[in-house]
Amino acid sequence: MKHRVISATEFKAKCLALLDEVDDKGSTLTITKRGRPVANVTRAKKRAWKSPEGIWAGKIKIVGDIANEDTSDLWECLRED
């Protein structure tokens, strides 16, 4: 893993290429402004996505048939007769 120190001007000019390098090689960057470190750039941690079922497990309870439920009576107030 390579660590580089670069100026803000250089980072601005080569931003996308530097971010690709950080992501591909796992390198890190320290960005300086007038010789003083102002930011560190590292690879983001990969996040495993859960299935939709796993996200809601234990948080909601489905009662009855939610796909074929007749809700026409709930919409009576919207009818203009």
mmCIF file with all atom_site columns, N, CA and C in Angstrom:
data_model
loop_
_atom_site.group_PDB
_atom_site.id
_atom_site.type_symbol
_atom_site.label_atom_id
_atom_site.label_alt_id
_atom_site.label_comp_id
_atom_site.label_asym_id
_atom_site.label_entity_id
_atom_site.label_seq_id
_atom_site.pdbx_PDB_ins_code
_atom_site.Cartn_x
_atom_site.Cartn_y
_atom_site.Cartn_z
_atom_site.occupancy
_atom_site.B_iso_or_equiv
_atom_site.pdbx_formal_charge
_atom_site.auth_seq_id
_atom_site.auth_comp_id
_atom_site.auth_asym_id
_atom_site.auth_atom_id
_atom_site.pdbx_PDB_model_num
ATOM 1   N N  . MET A 1 1  ? 0.848   -1.174  0.000   1.00 0.00 ? 1  MET A N  1
ATOM 2   C CA . MET A 1 1  ? 0.000   0.000   0.000   1.00 0.00 ? 1  MET A CA 1
ATOM 3   C C  . MET A 1 1  ? 0.892   1.235   0.000   1.00 0.00 ? 1  MET A C  1
ATOM 4   N N  . LYS A 1 2  ? 0.668   2.099   -0.940  1.00 0.00 ? 2  LYS A N  1
ATOM 5   C CA . LYS A 1 2  ? 1.499   3.275   -1.125  1.00 0.00 ? 2  LYS A CA 1
ATOM 6   C C  . LYS A 1 2  ? 0.814   4.505   -0.525  1.00 0.00 ? 2  LYS A C  1
ATOM 7   N N  . HIS A 1 3  ? 1.605   5.339   0.163   1.00 0.00 ? 3  HIS A N  1
ATOM 8   C CA . HIS A 1 3  ? 1.087   6.591   0.713   1.00 0.00 ? 3  HIS A CA 1
ATOM 9   C C  . HIS A 1 3  ? 1.719   7.754   -0.040  1.00 0.00 ? 3  HIS A C  1
ATOM 10  N N  . ARG A 1 4  ? 0.877   8.687   -0.485  1.00 0.00 ? 4  ARG A N  1
ATOM 11  C CA . ARG A 1 4  ? 1.380   9.851   -1.214  1.00 0.00 ? 4  ARG A CA 1
ATOM 12  C C  . ARG A 1 4  ? 0.924   11.123  -0.525  1.00 0.00 ? 4  ARG A C  1
ATOM 13  N N  . VAL A 1 5  ? 1.772   12.125  -0.567  1.00 0.00 ? 5  VAL A N  1
ATOM 14  C CA . VAL A 1 5  ? 1.431   13.461  -0.092  1.00 0.00 ? 5  VAL A CA 1
ATOM 15  C C  . VAL A 1 5  ? 1.409   14.364  -1.318  1.00 0.00 ? 5  VAL A C  1
ATOM 16  N N  . ILE A 1 6  ? 0.272   15.012  -1.557  1.00 0.00 ? 6  ILE A N  1
ATOM 17  C CA . ILE A 1 6  ? 0.138   15.870  -2.737  1.00 0.00 ? 6  ILE A CA 1
ATOM 18  C C  . ILE A 1 6  ? -0.504  17.196  -2.346  1.00 0.00 ? 6  ILE A C  1
ATOM 19  N N  . SER A 1 7  ? -0.263  18.196  -3.160  1.00 0.00 ? 7  SER A N  1
ATOM 20  C CA . SER A 1 7  ? -0.858  19.514  -2.912  1.00 0.00 ? 7  SER A CA 1
ATOM 21  C C  . SER A 1 7  ? -2.316  19.519  -3.369  1.00 0.00 ? 7  SER A C  1
ATOM 22  N N  . ALA A 1 8  ? -3.079  20.453  -2.834  1.00 0.00 ? 8  ALA A N  1
ATOM 23  C CA . ALA A 1 8  ? -4.480  20.593  -3.231  1.00 0.00 ? 8  ALA A CA 1
ATOM 24  C C  . ALA A 1 8  ? -4.590  20.918  -4.717  1.00 0.00 ? 8  ALA A C  1
ATOM 25  N N  . THR A 1 9  ? -3.655  21.672  -5.228  1.00 0.00 ? 9  THR A N  1
ATOM 26  C CA . THR A 1 9  ? -3.646  22.022  -6.654  1.00 0.00 ? 9  THR A CA 1
ATOM 27  C C  . THR A 1 9  ? -3.489  20.778  -7.519  1.00 0.00 ? 9  THR A C  1
ATOM 28  N N  . GLU A 1 10 ? -2.557  19.903  -7.137  1.00 0.00 ? 10 GLU A N  1
ATOM 29  C CA . GLU A 1 10 ? -2.353  18.660  -7.887  1.00 0.00 ? 10 GLU A CA 1
ATOM 30  C C  . GLU A 1 10 ? -3.574  17.759  -7.762  1.00 0.00 ? 10 GLU A C  1
ATOM 31  N N  . PHE A 1 11 ? -4.150  17.683  -6.558  1.00 0.00 ? 11 PHE A N  1
ATOM 32  C CA . PHE A 1 11 ? -5.345  16.859  -6.362  1.00 0.00 ? 11 PHE A CA 1
ATOM 33  C C  . PHE A 1 11 ? -6.487  17.358  -7.243  1.00 0.00 ? 11 PHE A C  1
ATOM 34  N N  . LYS A 1 12 ? -6.663  18.659  -7.308  1.00 0.00 ? 12 LYS A N  1
ATOM 35  C CA . LYS A 1 12 ? -7.722  19.236  -8.133  1.00 0.00 ? 12 LYS A CA 1
ATOM 36  C C  . LYS A 1 12 ? -7.530  18.877  -9.606  1.00 0.00 ? 12 LYS A C  1
ATOM 37  N N  . ALA A 1 13 ? -6.302  18.916  -10.073 1.00 0.00 ? 13 ALA A N  1
ATOM 38  C CA . ALA A 1 13 ? -6.012  18.631  -11.482 1.00 0.00 ? 13 ALA A CA 1
ATOM 39  C C  . ALA A 1 13 ? -6.157  17.149  -11.827 1.00 0.00 ? 13 ALA A C  1
ATOM 40  N N  . LYS A 1 14 ? -5.878  16.263  -10.873 1.00 0.00 ? 14 LYS A N  1
ATOM 41  C CA . LYS A 1 14 ? -5.842  14.822  -11.149 1.00 0.00 ? 14 LYS A CA 1
ATOM 42  C C  . LYS A 1 14 ? -6.826  14.035  -10.290 1.00 0.00 ? 14 LYS A C  1
ATOM 43  N N  . CYS A 1 15 ? -7.854  14.688  -9.817  1.00 0.00 ? 15 CYS A N  1
ATOM 44  C CA . CYS A 1 15 ? -8.770  14.106  -8.834  1.00 0.00 ? 15 CYS A CA 1
ATOM 45  C C  . CYS A 1 15 ? -9.279  12.707  -9.204  1.00 0.00 ? 15 CYS A C  1
ATOM 46  N N  . LEU A 1 16 ? -9.875  12.551  -10.368 1.00 0.00 ? 16 LEU A N  1
ATOM 47  C CA . LEU A 1 16 ? -10.473 11.264  -10.737 1.00 0.00 ? 16 LEU A CA 1
ATOM 48  C C  . LEU A 1 16 ? -9.439  10.154  -10.853 1.00 0.00 ? 16 LEU A C  1
ATOM 49  N N  . ALA A 1 17 ? -8.300  10.439  -11.430 1.00 0.00 ? 17 ALA A N  1
ATOM 50  C CA . ALA A 1 17 ? -7.243  9.432   -11.551 1.00 0.00 ? 17 ALA A CA 1
ATOM 51  C C  . ALA A 1 17 ? -6.720  9.035   -10.174 1.00 0.00 ? 17 ALA A C  1
ATOM 52  N N  . LEU A 1 18 ? -6.563  10.008  -9.285  1.00 0.00 ? 18 LEU A N  1
ATOM 53  C CA . LEU A 1 18 ? -6.079  9.711   -7.934  1.00 0.00 ? 18 LEU A CA 1
ATOM 54  C C  . LEU A 1 18 ? -7.094  8.873   -7.159  1.00 0.00 ? 18 LEU A C  1
ATOM 55  N N  . LEU A 1 19 ? -8.377  9.178   -7.312  1.00 0.00 ? 19 LEU A N  1
ATOM 56  C CA . LEU A 1 19 ? -9.404  8.383   -6.632  1.00 0.00 ? 19 LEU A CA 1
ATOM 57  C C  . LEU A 1 19 ? -9.436  6.955   -7.163  1.00 0.00 ? 19 LEU A C  1
ATOM 58  N N  . ASP A 1 20 ? -9.251  6.786   -8.468  1.00 0.00 ? 20 ASP A N  1
ATOM 59  C CA . ASP A 1 20 ? -9.171  5.436   -9.042  1.00 0.00 ? 20 ASP A CA 1
ATOM 60  C C  . ASP A 1 20 ? -7.982  4.678   -8.468  1.00 0.00 ? 20 ASP A C  1
ATOM 61  N N  . GLU A 1 21 ? -6.857  5.352   -8.306  1.00 0.00 ? 21 GLU A N  1
ATOM 62  C CA . GLU A 1 21 ? -5.663  4.724   -7.735  1.00 0.00 ? 21 GLU A CA 1
ATOM 63  C C  . GLU A 1 21 ? -5.913  4.281   -6.295  1.00 0.00 ? 21 GLU A C  1
ATOM 64  N N  . VAL A 1 22 ? -6.559  5.124   -5.532  1.00 0.00 ? 22 VAL A N  1
ATOM 65  C CA . VAL A 1 22 ? -6.876  4.778   -4.139  1.00 0.00 ? 22 VAL A CA 1
ATOM 66  C C  . VAL A 1 22 ? -7.780  3.552   -4.104  1.00 0.00 ? 22 VAL A C  1
ATOM 67  N N  . ASP A 1 23 ? -8.784  3.519   -4.972  1.00 0.00 ? 23 ASP A N  1
ATOM 68  C CA . ASP A 1 23 ? -9.723  2.402   -4.987  1.00 0.00 ? 23 ASP A CA 1
ATOM 69  C C  . ASP A 1 23 ? -9.081  1.126   -5.507  1.00 0.00 ? 23 ASP A C  1
ATOM 70  N N  . ASP A 1 24 ? -8.318  1.213   -6.588  1.00 0.00 ? 24 ASP A N  1
ATOM 71  C CA . ASP A 1 24 ? -7.733  0.023   -7.213  1.00 0.00 ? 24 ASP A CA 1
ATOM 72  C C  . ASP A 1 24 ? -6.573  -0.572  -6.418  1.00 0.00 ? 24 ASP A C  1
ATOM 73  N N  . LYS A 1 25 ? -5.687  0.285   -5.950  1.00 0.00 ? 25 LYS A N  1
ATOM 74  C CA . LYS A 1 25 ? -4.463  -0.194  -5.303  1.00 0.00 ? 25 LYS A CA 1
ATOM 75  C C  . LYS A 1 25 ? -4.505  -0.141  -3.784  1.00 0.00 ? 25 LYS A C  1
ATOM 76  N N  . GLY A 1 26 ? -5.515  0.503   -3.228  1.00 0.00 ? 26 GLY A N  1
ATOM 77  C CA . GLY A 1 26 ? -5.586  0.622   -1.777  1.00 0.00 ? 26 GLY A CA 1
ATOM 78  C C  . GLY A 1 26 ? -4.615  1.638   -1.207  1.00 0.00 ? 26 GLY A C  1
ATOM 79  N N  . SER A 1 27 ? -4.100  2.513   -2.056  1.00 0.00 ? 27 SER A N  1
ATOM 80  C CA . SER A 1 27 ? -3.154  3.520   -1.571  1.00 0.00 ? 27 SER A CA 1
ATOM 81  C C  . SER A 1 27 ? -3.895  4.603   -0.791  1.00 0.00 ? 27 SER A C  1
ATOM 82  N N  . THR A 1 28 ? -3.146  5.445   -0.097  1.00 0.00 ? 28 THR A N  1
ATOM 83  C CA . THR A 1 28 ? -3.731  6.547   0.655   1.00 0.00 ? 28 THR A CA 1
ATOM 84  C C  . THR A 1 28 ? -3.098  7.856   0.211   1.00 0.00 ? 28 THR A C  1
ATOM 85  N N  . LEU A 1 29 ? -3.844  8.933   0.375   1.00 0.00 ? 29 LEU A N  1
ATOM 86  C CA . LEU A 1 29 ? -3.359  10.257  0.004   1.00 0.00 ? 29 LEU A CA 1
ATOM 87  C C  . LEU A 1 29 ? -3.491  11.199  1.189   1.00 0.00 ? 29 LEU A C  1
ATOM 88  N N  . THR A 1 30 ? -2.517  12.067  1.345   1.00 0.00 ? 30 THR A N  1
ATOM 89  C CA . THR A 1 30 ? -2.640  13.206  2.240   1.00 0.00 ? 30 THR A CA 1
ATOM 90  C C  . THR A 1 30 ? -2.589  14.439  1.357   1.00 0.00 ? 30 THR A C  1
ATOM 91  N N  . ILE A 1 31 ? -3.624  15.250  1.447   1.00 0.00 ? 31 ILE A N  1
ATOM 92  C CA . ILE A 1 31 ? -3.705  16.457  0.628   1.00 0.00 ? 31 ILE A CA 1
ATOM 93  C C  . ILE A 1 31 ? -3.279  17.642  1.485   1.00 0.00 ? 31 ILE A C  1
ATOM 94  N N  . THR A 1 32 ? -2.371  18.451  0.931   1.00 0.00 ? 32 THR A N  1
ATOM 95  C CA . THR A 1 32 ? -1.856  19.595  1.681   1.00 0.00 ? 32 THR A CA 1
ATOM 96  C C  . THR A 1 32 ? -2.272  20.900  1.018   1.00 0.00 ? 32 THR A C  1
ATOM 97  N N  . LYS A 1 33 ? -2.365  21.912  1.841   1.00 0.00 ? 33 LYS A N  1
ATOM 98  C CA . LYS A 1 33 ? -2.634  23.262  1.361   1.00 0.00 ? 33 LYS A CA 1
ATOM 99  C C  . LYS A 1 33 ? -1.590  24.163  1.992   1.00 0.00 ? 33 LYS A C  1
ATOM 100 N N  . ARG A 1 34 ? -0.743  24.736  1.163   1.00 0.00 ? 34 ARG A N  1
ATOM 101 C CA . ARG A 1 34 ? 0.388   25.549  1.617   1.00 0.00 ? 34 ARG A CA 1
ATOM 102 C C  . ARG A 1 34 ? 1.292   24.762  2.570   1.00 0.00 ? 34 ARG A C  1
ATOM 103 N N  . GLY A 1 35 ? 1.474   23.470  2.249   1.00 0.00 ? 35 GLY A N  1
ATOM 104 C CA . GLY A 1 35 ? 2.373   22.618  3.015   1.00 0.00 ? 35 GLY A CA 1
ATOM 105 C C  . GLY A 1 35 ? 1.783   22.019  4.277   1.00 0.00 ? 35 GLY A C  1
ATOM 106 N N  . ARG A 1 36 ? 0.541   22.379  4.600   1.00 0.00 ? 36 ARG A N  1
ATOM 107 C CA . ARG A 1 36 ? -0.105  21.875  5.815   1.00 0.00 ? 36 ARG A CA 1
ATOM 108 C C  . ARG A 1 36 ? -1.144  20.817  5.432   1.00 0.00 ? 36 ARG A C  1
ATOM 109 N N  . PRO A 1 37 ? -1.109  19.634  6.072   1.00 0.00 ? 37 PRO A N  1
ATOM 110 C CA . PRO A 1 37 ? -2.089  18.593  5.748   1.00 0.00 ? 37 PRO A CA 1
ATOM 111 C C  . PRO A 1 37 ? -3.511  19.054  6.083   1.00 0.00 ? 37 PRO A C  1
ATOM 112 N N  . VAL A 1 38 ? -4.415  18.878  5.130   1.00 0.00 ? 38 VAL A N  1
ATOM 113 C CA . VAL A 1 38 ? -5.805  19.275  5.352   1.00 0.00 ? 38 VAL A CA 1
ATOM 114 C C  . VAL A 1 38 ? -6.792  18.119  5.184   1.00 0.00 ? 38 VAL A C  1
ATOM 115 N N  . ALA A 1 39 ? -6.376  17.040  4.508   1.00 0.00 ? 39 ALA A N  1
ATOM 116 C CA . ALA A 1 39 ? -7.294  15.918  4.304   1.00 0.00 ? 39 ALA A CA 1
ATOM 117 C C  . ALA A 1 39 ? -6.524  14.642  4.024   1.00 0.00 ? 39 ALA A C  1
ATOM 118 N N  . ASN A 1 40 ? -7.127  13.531  4.431   1.00 0.00 ? 40 ASN A N  1
ATOM 119 C CA . ASN A 1 40 ? -6.612  12.203  4.105   1.00 0.00 ? 40 ASN A CA 1
ATOM 120 C C  . ASN A 1 40 ? -7.664  11.487  3.273   1.00 0.00 ? 40 ASN A C  1
ATOM 121 N N  . VAL A 1 41 ? -7.224  10.793  2.246   1.00 0.00 ? 41 VAL A N  1
ATOM 122 C CA . VAL A 1 41 ? -8.133  10.032  1.391   1.00 0.00 ? 41 VAL A CA 1
ATOM 123 C C  . VAL A 1 41 ? -7.727  8.571   1.479   1.00 0.00 ? 41 VAL A C  1
ATOM 124 N N  . THR A 1 42 ? -8.685  7.721   1.851   1.00 0.00 ? 42 THR A N  1
ATOM 125 C CA . THR A 1 42 ? -8.453  6.278   1.924   1.00 0.00 ? 42 THR A CA 1
ATOM 126 C C  . THR A 1 42 ? -9.594  5.563   1.212   1.00 0.00 ? 42 THR A C  1
ATOM 127 N N  . ARG A 1 43 ? -9.394  4.301   0.918   1.00 0.00 ? 43 ARG A N  1
ATOM 128 C CA . ARG A 1 43 ? -10.422 3.491   0.271   1.00 0.00 ? 43 ARG A CA 1
ATOM 129 C C  . ARG A 1 43 ? -11.602 3.306   1.235   1.00 0.00 ? 43 ARG A C  1
ATOM 130 N N  . ALA A 1 44 ? -12.792 3.440   0.710   1.00 0.00 ? 44 ALA A N  1
ATOM 131 C CA . ALA A 1 44 ? -13.995 3.214   1.512   1.00 0.00 ? 44 ALA A CA 1
ATOM 132 C C  . ALA A 1 44 ? -14.151 1.723   1.766   1.00 0.00 ? 44 ALA A C  1
ATOM 133 N N  . LYS A 1 45 ? -14.698 1.392   2.911   1.00 0.00 ? 45 LYS A N  1
ATOM 134 C CA . LYS A 1 45 ? -14.953 -0.013  3.226   1.00 0.00 ? 45 LYS A CA 1
ATOM 135 C C  . LYS A 1 45 ? -16.114 -0.509  2.379   1.00 0.00 ? 45 LYS A C  1
ATOM 136 N N  . LYS A 1 46 ? -15.950 -1.689  1.839   1.00 0.00 ? 46 LYS A N  1
ATOM 137 C CA . LYS A 1 46 ? -17.019 -2.299  1.053   1.00 0.00 ? 46 LYS A CA 1
ATOM 138 C C  . LYS A 1 46 ? -18.115 -2.730  2.014   1.00 0.00 ? 46 LYS A C  1
ATOM 139 N N  . ARG A 1 47 ? -19.343 -2.434  1.641   1.00 0.00 ? 47 ARG A N  1
ATOM 140 C CA . ARG A 1 47 ? -20.460 -2.760  2.513   1.00 0.00 ? 47 ARG A CA 1
ATOM 141 C C  . ARG A 1 47 ? -21.292 -3.856  1.874   1.00 0.00 ? 47 ARG A C  1
ATOM 142 N N  . ALA A 1 48 ? -21.542 -4.897  2.618   1.00 0.00 ? 48 ALA A N  1
ATOM 143 C CA . ALA A 1 48 ? -22.362 -5.987  2.107   1.00 0.00 ? 48 ALA A CA 1
ATOM 144 C C  . ALA A 1 48 ? -23.831 -5.581  2.219   1.00 0.00 ? 48 ALA A C  1
ATOM 145 N N  . TRP A 1 49 ? -24.536 -5.662  1.101   1.00 0.00 ? 49 TRP A N  1
ATOM 146 C CA . TRP A 1 49 ? -25.954 -5.311  1.106   1.00 0.00 ? 49 TRP A CA 1
ATOM 147 C C  . TRP A 1 49 ? -26.764 -6.495  1.591   1.00 0.00 ? 49 TRP A C  1
ATOM 148 N N  . LYS A 1 50 ? -27.705 -6.216  2.436   1.00 0.00 ? 50 LYS A N  1
ATOM 149 C CA . LYS A 1 50 ? -28.590 -7.263  2.930   1.00 0.00 ? 50 LYS A CA 1
ATOM 150 C C  . LYS A 1 50 ? -29.782 -7.378  1.987   1.00 0.00 ? 50 LYS A C  1
ATOM 151 N N  . SER A 1 51 ? -30.402 -8.529  2.020   1.00 0.00 ? 51 SER A N  1
ATOM 152 C CA . SER A 1 51 ? -31.610 -8.704  1.226   1.00 0.00 ? 51 SER A CA 1
ATOM 153 C C  . SER A 1 51 ? -32.733 -7.886  1.865   1.00 0.00 ? 51 SER A C  1
ATOM 154 N N  . PRO A 1 52 ? -33.745 -7.494  1.086   1.00 0.00 ? 52 PRO A N  1
ATOM 155 C CA . PRO A 1 52 ? -34.858 -6.736  1.666   1.00 0.00 ? 52 PRO A CA 1
ATOM 156 C C  . PRO A 1 52 ? -35.529 -7.480  2.817   1.00 0.00 ? 52 PRO A C  1
ATOM 157 N N  . GLU A 1 53 ? -35.605 -8.791  2.689   1.00 0.00 ? 53 GLU A N  1
ATOM 158 C CA . GLU A 1 53 ? -36.217 -9.569  3.758   1.00 0.00 ? 53 GLU A CA 1
ATOM 159 C C  . GLU A 1 53 ? -35.378 -9.496  5.031   1.00 0.00 ? 53 GLU A C  1
ATOM 160 N N  . GLY A 1 54 ? -34.071 -9.541  4.879   1.00 0.00 ? 54 GLY A N  1
ATOM 161 C CA . GLY A 1 54 ? -33.179 -9.496  6.034   1.00 0.00 ? 54 GLY A CA 1
ATOM 162 C C  . GLY A 1 54 ? -33.199 -8.163  6.751   1.00 0.00 ? 54 GLY A C  1
ATOM 163 N N  . ILE A 1 55 ? -33.385 -7.081  6.010   1.00 0.00 ? 55 ILE A N  1
ATOM 164 C CA . ILE A 1 55 ? -33.416 -5.755  6.619   1.00 0.00 ? 55 ILE A CA 1
ATOM 165 C C  . ILE A 1 55 ? -34.619 -5.608  7.540   1.00 0.00 ? 55 ILE A C  1
ATOM 166 N N  . TRP A 1 56 ? -35.764 -6.135  7.128   1.00 0.00 ? 56 TRP A N  1
ATOM 167 C CA . TRP A 1 56 ? -36.999 -5.955  7.892   1.00 0.00 ? 56 TRP A CA 1
ATOM 168 C C  . TRP A 1 56 ? -37.279 -7.090  8.875   1.00 0.00 ? 56 TRP A C  1
ATOM 169 N N  . ALA A 1 57 ? -36.453 -8.121  8.884   1.00 0.00 ? 57 ALA A N  1
ATOM 170 C CA . ALA A 1 57 ? -36.696 -9.267  9.766   1.00 0.00 ? 57 ALA A CA 1
ATOM 171 C C  . ALA A 1 57 ? -36.796 -8.826  11.223  1.00 0.00 ? 57 ALA A C  1
ATOM 172 N N  . GLY A 1 58 ? -37.893 -9.196  11.863  1.00 0.00 ? 58 GLY A N  1
ATOM 173 C CA . GLY A 1 58 ? -38.097 -8.885  13.272  1.00 0.00 ? 58 GLY A CA 1
ATOM 174 C C  . GLY A 1 58 ? -38.583 -7.472  13.541  1.00 0.00 ? 58 GLY A C  1
ATOM 175 N N  . LYS A 1 59 ? -38.738 -6.647  12.497  1.00 0.00 ? 59 LYS A N  1
ATOM 176 C CA . LYS A 1 59 ? -39.156 -5.255  12.689  1.00 0.00 ? 59 LYS A CA 1
ATOM 177 C C  . LYS A 1 59 ? -40.613 -5.013  12.303  1.00 0.00 ? 59 LYS A C  1
ATOM 178 N N  . ILE A 1 60 ? -41.122 -5.821  11.373  1.00 0.00 ? 60 ILE A N  1
ATOM 179 C CA . ILE A 1 60 ? -42.512 -5.669  10.965  1.00 0.00 ? 60 ILE A CA 1
ATOM 180 C C  . ILE A 1 60 ? -43.188 -7.032  10.981  1.00 0.00 ? 60 ILE A C  1
ATOM 181 N N  . LYS A 1 61 ? -44.504 -6.996  11.067  1.00 0.00 ? 61 LYS A N  1
ATOM 182 C CA . LYS A 1 61 ? -45.271 -8.236  11.040  1.00 0.00 ? 61 LYS A CA 1
ATOM 183 C C  . LYS A 1 61 ? -46.356 -8.077  9.981   1.00 0.00 ? 61 LYS A C  1
ATOM 184 N N  . ILE A 1 62 ? -46.398 -8.983  9.033   1.00 0.00 ? 62 ILE A N  1
ATOM 185 C CA . ILE A 1 62 ? -47.402 -8.948  7.975   1.00 0.00 ? 62 ILE A CA 1
ATOM 186 C C  . ILE A 1 62 ? -48.559 -9.833  8.405   1.00 0.00 ? 62 ILE A C  1
ATOM 187 N N  . VAL A 1 63 ? -49.747 -9.228  8.437   1.00 0.00 ? 63 VAL A N  1
ATOM 188 C CA . VAL A 1 63 ? -50.942 -9.957  8.852   1.00 0.00 ? 63 VAL A CA 1
ATOM 189 C C  . VAL A 1 63 ? -51.894 -10.028 7.666   1.00 0.00 ? 63 VAL A C  1
ATOM 190 N N  . GLY A 1 64 ? -52.281 -11.213 7.296   1.00 0.00 ? 64 GLY A N  1
ATOM 191 C CA . GLY A 1 64 ? -53.218 -11.382 6.196   1.00 0.00 ? 64 GLY A CA 1
ATOM 192 C C  . GLY A 1 64 ? -52.544 -11.329 4.836   1.00 0.00 ? 64 GLY A C  1
ATOM 193 N N  . ASP A 1 65 ? -53.394 -11.230 3.814   1.00 0.00 ? 65 ASP A N  1
ATOM 194 C CA . ASP A 1 65 ? -52.936 -11.222 2.427   1.00 0.00 ? 65 ASP A CA 1
ATOM 195 C C  . ASP A 1 65 ? -52.785 -9.777  1.968   1.00 0.00 ? 65 ASP A C  1
ATOM 196 N N  . ILE A 1 66 ? -51.573 -9.258  1.959   1.00 0.00 ? 66 ILE A N  1
ATOM 197 C CA . ILE A 1 66 ? -51.371 -7.856  1.603   1.00 0.00 ? 66 ILE A CA 1
ATOM 198 C C  . ILE A 1 66 ? -51.383 -7.627  0.095   1.00 0.00 ? 66 ILE A C  1
ATOM 199 N N  . ALA A 1 67 ? -51.223 -8.668  -0.700  1.00 0.00 ? 67 ALA A N  1
ATOM 200 C CA . ALA A 1 67 ? -51.191 -8.514  -2.152  1.00 0.00 ? 67 ALA A CA 1
ATOM 201 C C  . ALA A 1 67 ? -52.594 -8.447  -2.753  1.00 0.00 ? 67 ALA A C  1
ATOM 202 N N  . ASN A 1 68 ? -53.555 -9.133  -2.159  1.00 0.00 ? 68 ASN A N  1
ATOM 203 C CA . ASN A 1 68 ? -54.904 -9.206  -2.727  1.00 0.00 ? 68 ASN A CA 1
ATOM 204 C C  . ASN A 1 68 ? -55.956 -8.619  -1.795  1.00 0.00 ? 68 ASN A C  1
ATOM 205 N N  . GLU A 1 69 ? -55.592 -7.725  -0.953  1.00 0.00 ? 69 GLU A N  1
ATOM 206 C CA . GLU A 1 69 ? -56.509 -7.112  0.010   1.00 0.00 ? 69 GLU A CA 1
ATOM 207 C C  . GLU A 1 69 ? -57.461 -6.158  -0.712  1.00 0.00 ? 69 GLU A C  1
ATOM 208 N N  . ASP A 1 70 ? -58.753 -6.210  -0.366  1.00 0.00 ? 70 ASP A N  1
ATOM 209 C CA . ASP A 1 70 ? -59.746 -5.304  -0.943  1.00 0.00 ? 70 ASP A CA 1
ATOM 210 C C  . ASP A 1 70 ? -59.788 -4.033  -0.101  1.00 0.00 ? 70 ASP A C  1
ATOM 211 N N  . THR A 1 71 ? -59.343 -2.929  -0.688  1.00 0.00 ? 71 THR A N  1
ATOM 212 C CA . THR A 1 71 ? -59.312 -1.653  0.040   1.00 0.00 ? 71 THR A CA 1
ATOM 213 C C  . THR A 1 71 ? -60.292 -0.643  -0.551  1.00 0.00 ? 71 THR A C  1
ATOM 214 N N  . SER A 1 72 ? -61.238 -1.103  -1.354  1.00 0.00 ? 72 SER A N  1
ATOM 215 C CA . SER A 1 72 ? -62.171 -0.185  -2.008  1.00 0.00 ? 72 SER A CA 1
ATOM 216 C C  . SER A 1 72 ? -62.975 0.626   -1.002  1.00 0.00 ? 72 SER A C  1
ATOM 217 N N  . ASP A 1 73 ? -63.304 0.046   0.144   1.00 0.00 ? 73 ASP A N  1
ATOM 218 C CA . ASP A 1 73 ? -64.069 0.784   1.155   1.00 0.00 ? 73 ASP A CA 1
ATOM 219 C C  . ASP A 1 73 ? -63.268 1.948   1.741   1.00 0.00 ? 73 ASP A C  1
ATOM 220 N N  . LEU A 1 74 ? -61.960 1.861   1.702   1.00 0.00 ? 74 LEU A N  1
ATOM 221 C CA . LEU A 1 74 ? -61.127 2.942   2.224   1.00 0.00 ? 74 LEU A CA 1
ATOM 222 C C  . LEU A 1 74 ? -61.121 4.151   1.298   1.00 0.00 ? 74 LEU A C  1
ATOM 223 N N  . TRP A 1 75 ? -61.509 3.935   0.045   1.00 0.00 ? 75 TRP A N  1
ATOM 224 C CA . TRP A 1 75 ? -61.474 5.011   -0.942  1.00 0.00 ? 75 TRP A CA 1
ATOM 225 C C  . TRP A 1 75 ? -62.854 5.623   -1.192  1.00 0.00 ? 75 TRP A C  1
ATOM 226 N N  . GLU A 1 76 ? -63.872 5.209   -0.455  1.00 0.00 ? 76 GLU A N  1
ATOM 227 C CA . GLU A 1 76 ? -65.232 5.724   -0.626  1.00 0.00 ? 76 GLU A CA 1
ATOM 228 C C  . GLU A 1 76 ? -65.286 7.238   -0.481  1.00 0.00 ? 76 GLU A C  1
ATOM 229 N N  . CYS A 1 77 ? -64.506 7.785   0.421   1.00 0.00 ? 77 CYS A N  1
ATOM 230 C CA . CYS A 1 77 ? -64.549 9.227   0.679   1.00 0.00 ? 77 CYS A CA 1
ATOM 231 C C  . CYS A 1 77 ? -64.064 10.043  -0.516  1.00 0.00 ? 77 CYS A C  1
ATOM 232 N N  . LEU A 1 78 ? -63.374 9.435   -1.448  1.00 0.00 ? 78 LEU A N  1
ATOM 233 C CA . LEU A 1 78 ? -62.850 10.155  -2.601  1.00 0.00 ? 78 LEU A CA 1
ATOM 234 C C  . LEU A 1 78 ? -63.794 10.147  -3.801  1.00 0.00 ? 78 LEU A C  1
ATOM 235 N N  . ARG A 1 79 ? -64.835 9.349   -3.726  1.00 0.00 ? 79 ARG A N  1
ATOM 236 C CA . ARG A 1 79 ? -65.778 9.262   -4.843  1.00 0.00 ? 79 ARG A CA 1
ATOM 237 C C  . ARG A 1 79 ? -66.657 10.503  -4.905  1.00 0.00 ? 79 ARG A C  1
ATOM 238 N N  . GLU A 1 80 ? -66.868 10.983  -6.120  1.00 0.00 ? 80 GLU A N  1
ATOM 239 C CA . GLU A 1 80 ? -67.755 12.128  -6.332  1.00 0.00 ? 80 GLU A CA 1
ATOM 240 C C  . GLU A 1 80 ? -69.034 11.611  -6.970  1.00 0.00 ? 80 GLU A C  1
ATOM 241 N N  . ASP A 1 81 ? -70.064 11.534  -6.205  1.00 0.00 ? 81 ASP A N  1
ATOM 242 C CA . ASP A 1 81 ? -71.350 11.021  -6.723  1.00 0.00 ? 81 ASP A CA 1
ATOM 243 C C  . ASP A 1 81 ? -72.298 12.143  -7.023  1.00 0.00 ? 81 ASP A C  1
#
